GROMACS .gro file of C-alpha atoms in nm:
model
   88
    1PRO     CA    1  -1.451  -3.007  -1.880
    2THR     CA    2  -1.158  -2.872  -1.685
    3LYS     CA    3  -1.211  -2.745  -1.336
    4ARG     CA    4  -1.093  -2.399  -1.250
    5MET     CA    5  -0.836  -2.401  -0.980
    6PRO     CA    6  -0.886  -2.151  -0.700
    7SER     CA    7  -0.683  -1.835  -0.735
    8PRO     CA    8  -0.352  -1.876  -0.560
    9THR     CA    9  -0.263  -1.628  -0.294
   10ILE     CA   10  -0.007  -1.380  -0.419
   11THR     CA   11   0.249  -1.274  -0.162
   12ARG     CA   12   0.471  -0.977  -0.231
   13PRO     CA   13   0.702  -0.789   0.001
   14LEU     CA   14   0.510  -0.494   0.143
   15GLU     CA   15   0.760  -0.242   0.007
   16ARG     CA   16   0.700  -0.370  -0.348
   17VAL     CA   17   0.325  -0.339  -0.301
   18ILE     CA   18   0.367   0.018  -0.176
   19VAL     CA   19   0.583   0.111  -0.475
   20GLY     CA   20   0.334  -0.061  -0.706
   21LEU     CA   21   0.050   0.157  -0.579
   22GLY     CA   22   0.216   0.452  -0.749
   23ILE     CA   23   0.195   0.694  -0.457
   24ARG     CA   24   0.351   1.024  -0.562
   25PHE     CA   25   0.700   1.085  -0.419
   26VAL     CA   26   0.722   0.728  -0.281
   27GLY     CA   27   1.007   0.530  -0.431
   28SER     CA   28   1.177   0.213  -0.318
   29VAL     CA   29   1.364   0.374  -0.026
   30ALA     CA   30   1.057   0.549   0.120
   31ALA     CA   31   0.850   0.234   0.060
   32ALA     CA   32   1.105   0.026   0.251
   33ASP     CA   33   1.099   0.277   0.539
   34LEU     CA   34   0.718   0.269   0.550
   35ALA     CA   35   0.706  -0.112   0.529
   36ALA     CA   36   0.961  -0.149   0.809
   37HIS     CA   37   0.773   0.093   1.034
   38PHE     CA   38   0.412  -0.019   0.976
   39GLY     CA   39   0.455  -0.388   0.892
   40ASP     CA   40   0.132  -0.424   0.699
   41LEU     CA   41  -0.082  -0.232   0.454
   42ASP     CA   42  -0.376  -0.186   0.693
   43ALA     CA   43  -0.157  -0.004   0.946
   44LEU     CA   44  -0.013   0.216   0.672
   45MET     CA   45  -0.359   0.296   0.534
   46ALA     CA   46  -0.480   0.393   0.883
   47ALA     CA   47  -0.184   0.622   0.955
   48GLY     CA   48  -0.237   0.994   0.960
   49GLU     CA   49   0.007   1.251   0.834
   50ALA     CA   50   0.149   1.314   1.184
   51GLU     CA   51   0.215   0.943   1.236
   52LEU     CA   52   0.376   0.918   0.892
   53LEU     CA   53   0.608   1.207   0.983
   54GLY     CA   54   0.731   0.996   1.276
   55VAL     CA   55   0.878   0.737   1.040
   56ASP     CA   56   1.255   0.762   0.999
   57GLY     CA   57   1.334   0.883   0.647
   58ILE     CA   58   0.986   1.020   0.575
   59GLY     CA   59   0.955   1.396   0.539
   60PRO     CA   60   0.654   1.625   0.511
   61VAL     CA   61   0.611   1.594   0.133
   62VAL     CA   62   0.603   1.213   0.138
   63ALA     CA   63   0.389   1.203   0.454
   64ALA     CA   64   0.131   1.436   0.298
   65SER     CA   65   0.132   1.239  -0.028
   66VAL     CA   66   0.076   0.904   0.144
   67ALA     CA   67  -0.198   1.043   0.371
   68GLN     CA   68  -0.375   1.205   0.075
   69PHE     CA   69  -0.344   0.888  -0.133
   70PHE     CA   70  -0.517   0.670   0.125
   71ALA     CA   71  -0.778   0.939   0.203
   72ARG     CA   72  -0.917   0.895  -0.148
   73PRO     CA   73  -1.188   0.624  -0.166
   74GLU     CA   74  -1.087   0.521  -0.518
   75ASN     CA   75  -0.735   0.437  -0.398
   76ARG     CA   76  -0.871   0.230  -0.111
   77GLN     CA   77  -1.088   0.047  -0.365
   78VAL     CA   78  -0.776  -0.042  -0.566
   79VAL     CA   79  -0.626  -0.200  -0.255
   80GLU     CA   80  -0.947  -0.396  -0.194
   81LYS     CA   81  -0.950  -0.517  -0.556
   82LEU     CA   82  -0.591  -0.636  -0.518
   83ARG     CA   83  -0.689  -0.825  -0.203
   84ALA     CA   84  -0.989  -0.977  -0.380
   85ALA     CA   85  -0.749  -1.095  -0.651
   86GLY     CA   86  -0.544  -1.274  -0.387
   87LEU     CA   87  -0.275  -1.026  -0.288
   88THR     CA   88  -0.168  -1.062   0.074
   0.00000   0.00000   0.00000
């Protein structure tokens, strides 16, 4: 019988992960701005709307959308499932 190899870790640029989450009003430019400012997904997930507004290039509509996205437990679960699948 063949042995199953452990799942490889999947590394993607943070901005691509952010775009892939499908957050309303967040395209590649806003995702790049968020990635450059926060550096990792945990910091972005922990940011409040006021902190998001402090990011160059992020206005009130995008800030509210990102904050609302990560406030929803089901969206946080998606992130955890991606991590469990090996996304870093």
